[in-house]
C-alpha positions as semicolon CSV with decimal commas, in nm:
position;residue;x (nm);y (nm);z (nm)
1;M;0,000;0,000;0,000
2;I;0,116;0,351;-0,077
3;L;0,133;0,523;0,260
4;L;0,099;0,877;0,122
5;T;-0,089;0,988;-0,185
6;P;0,053;1,287;-0,375
7;Q;-0,235;1,500;-0,242
8;Q;-0,161;1,400;0,117
9;R;0,211;1,463;0,069
10;F;0,128;1,811;-0,065
11;A;-0,110;1,888;0,226
12;L;0,146;1,767;0,482
13;R;0,421;1,981;0,325
14;A;0,188;2,283;0,311
15;N;0,114;2,239;0,681
16;A;0,487;2,219;0,758
17;V;0,546;2,547;0,574
18;S;0,249;2,709;0,749
19;A;0,376;2,587;1,088
20;H;0,717;2,737;1,015
21;I;0,562;3,072;0,917
22;A;0,337;3,074;1,224
23;E;0,634;3,003;1,450
24;A;0,835;3,285;1,291
25;T;0,551;3,534;1,337
26;G;0,450;3,420;1,686
27;E;0,115;3,286;1,575
28;V;-0,048;2,959;1,675
29;F;-0,093;2,697;1,404
30;D;-0,316;2,402;1,490
31;P;-0,393;2,202;1,174
32;V;-0,622;1,905;1,136
33;P;-0,456;1,566;1,084
34;V;-0,410;1,483;0,716
35;V;-0,347;1,110;0,740
36;K;-0,395;0,825;0,985
37;F;-0,167;0,520;0,991
38;F;-0,246;0,208;1,194
39;N;-0,120;-0,138;1,280
40;P;-0,382;-0,385;1,151
41;L;-0,278;-0,637;1,417
42;G;-0,247;-0,403;1,715
43;A;-0,332;-0,070;1,871
44;A;-0,049;0,146;1,730
45;T;-0,190;0,452;1,554
46;W;-0,038;0,770;1,413
47;L;-0,206;1,095;1,303
48;A;0,020;1,313;1,088
49;T;-0,021;1,684;1,023
50;E;0,317;1,783;0,873
51;L;0,593;1,643;0,653
52;Y;0,934;1,808;0,690
53;D;1,172;1,904;0,408
54;D;1,354;1,570;0,420
55;G;1,041;1,393;0,289
56;D;1,059;1,141;0,572
57;T;1,001;1,313;0,905
58;L;0,635;1,350;0,998
59;F;0,492;1,551;1,287
60;G;0,173;1,452;1,463
61;L;0,021;1,239;1,734
62;A;0,169;0,895;1,793
63;D;0,014;0,617;2,001
64;L;0,205;0,290;2,023
65;G;-0,073;0,128;2,225
66;F;0,074;0,170;2,573
67;G;-0,180;0,425;2,698
68;C;0,027;0,741;2,650
69;P;-0,028;0,913;2,311
70;E;0,226;1,189;2,247
71;L;0,288;1,471;2,004
72;G;0,618;1,442;1,822
73;V;0,803;1,337;1,511
74;F;0,817;0,995;1,350
75;S;0,972;0,849;1,037
76;L;0,768;0,758;0,732
77;A;1,044;0,517;0,624
78;E;1,038;0,340;0,961
79;I;0,659;0,307;0,950
80;A;0,678;0,175;0,594
81;G;0,950;-0,070;0,696
82;V;0,754;-0,240;0,973
83;V;0,703;-0,607;0,890
84;L;0,415;-0,773;1,073
85;P;0,306;-1,137;1,080
86;F;0,129;-1,276;0,773
87;G;0,313;-1,033;0,546
88;L;0,121;-0,734;0,676
89;G;0,257;-0,386;0,741
90;I;0,141;-0,054;0,877
91;E;-0,151;0,074;0,672
92;R;-0,310;0,408;0,589
93;D;-0,675;0,450;0,687
94;I;-0,815;0,535;0,344
95;G;-1,146;0,651;0,493
96;F;-0,996;0,888;0,748
97;S;-1,083;1,256;0,744
98;T;-1,148;1,492;1,030
99;P;-1,246;1,854;1,088
100;I;-1,092;1,838;1,438
101;C;-0,759;2,011;1,503
102;L;-0,457;1,821;1,633
103;S;-0,462;1,983;1,978
104;V;-0,813;1,849;2,044
105;W;-0,711;1,503;1,919
106;A;-0,405;1,510;2,145
107;D;-0,598;1,626;2,452
108;T;-0,877;1,372;2,401
109;A;-0,632;1,088;2,329
110;R;-0,427;1,165;2,640
111;R;-0,737;1,183;2,860
112;S;-0,884;0,863;2,718
113;G;-0,555;0,673;2,685
114;S;-0,553;0,612;2,310
115;I;-0,614;0,761;1,968
116;L;-0,861;0,481;1,897
117;F;-1,079;0,561;2,198
118;A;-1,041;0,934;2,130
119;E;-1,179;0,874;1,781
120;T;-1,488;0,710;1,930
121;L;-1,536;0,993;2,179
122;L;-1,492;1,265;1,918
123;R;-1,741;1,097;1,684
124;R;-1,995;1,079;1,967
125;A;-1,935;1,444;2,052
126;A;-1,985;1,540;1,686
127;R;-2,321;1,361;1,693
128;G;-2,416;1,561;2,000
129;D;-2,377;1,280;2,251
130;G;-2,091;1,409;2,464
131;S;-2,190;1,204;2,768
132;D;-1,887;0,975;2,727
133;L;-1,629;1,250;2,687
134;P;-1,363;1,259;2,959
135;P;-1,385;1,548;3,207
136;G;-1,248;1,873;3,066
137;S;-1,300;1,780;2,699
């Protein structure tokens, strides 16, 4: 599977440029995630918002399935190089799209313990049923 389409690569690079400009001008830049990667045999999940100049370093929210999602950088080449049982690898969620900015994803994932549970909570909140949101969300 191709982990990044040309359109996603362009959007990730555009976000990286915008983040750099915002940092230089003292503004806050809080983009929505462009792409979601996941382990089809486990809980590891990554949401990427930016792709740096090197074409490999992504910035976003990473959750390796240990209950502590974190913002940071990760390598596209390393994700692509993961070899799982049965010949599987890390995959891109082709149906993923979100209007929710990365800071809200990060806060909800940290409070709930995973990106996967945060996705459920954010979908419920979007439907108007926020009863399952963690306190402070």
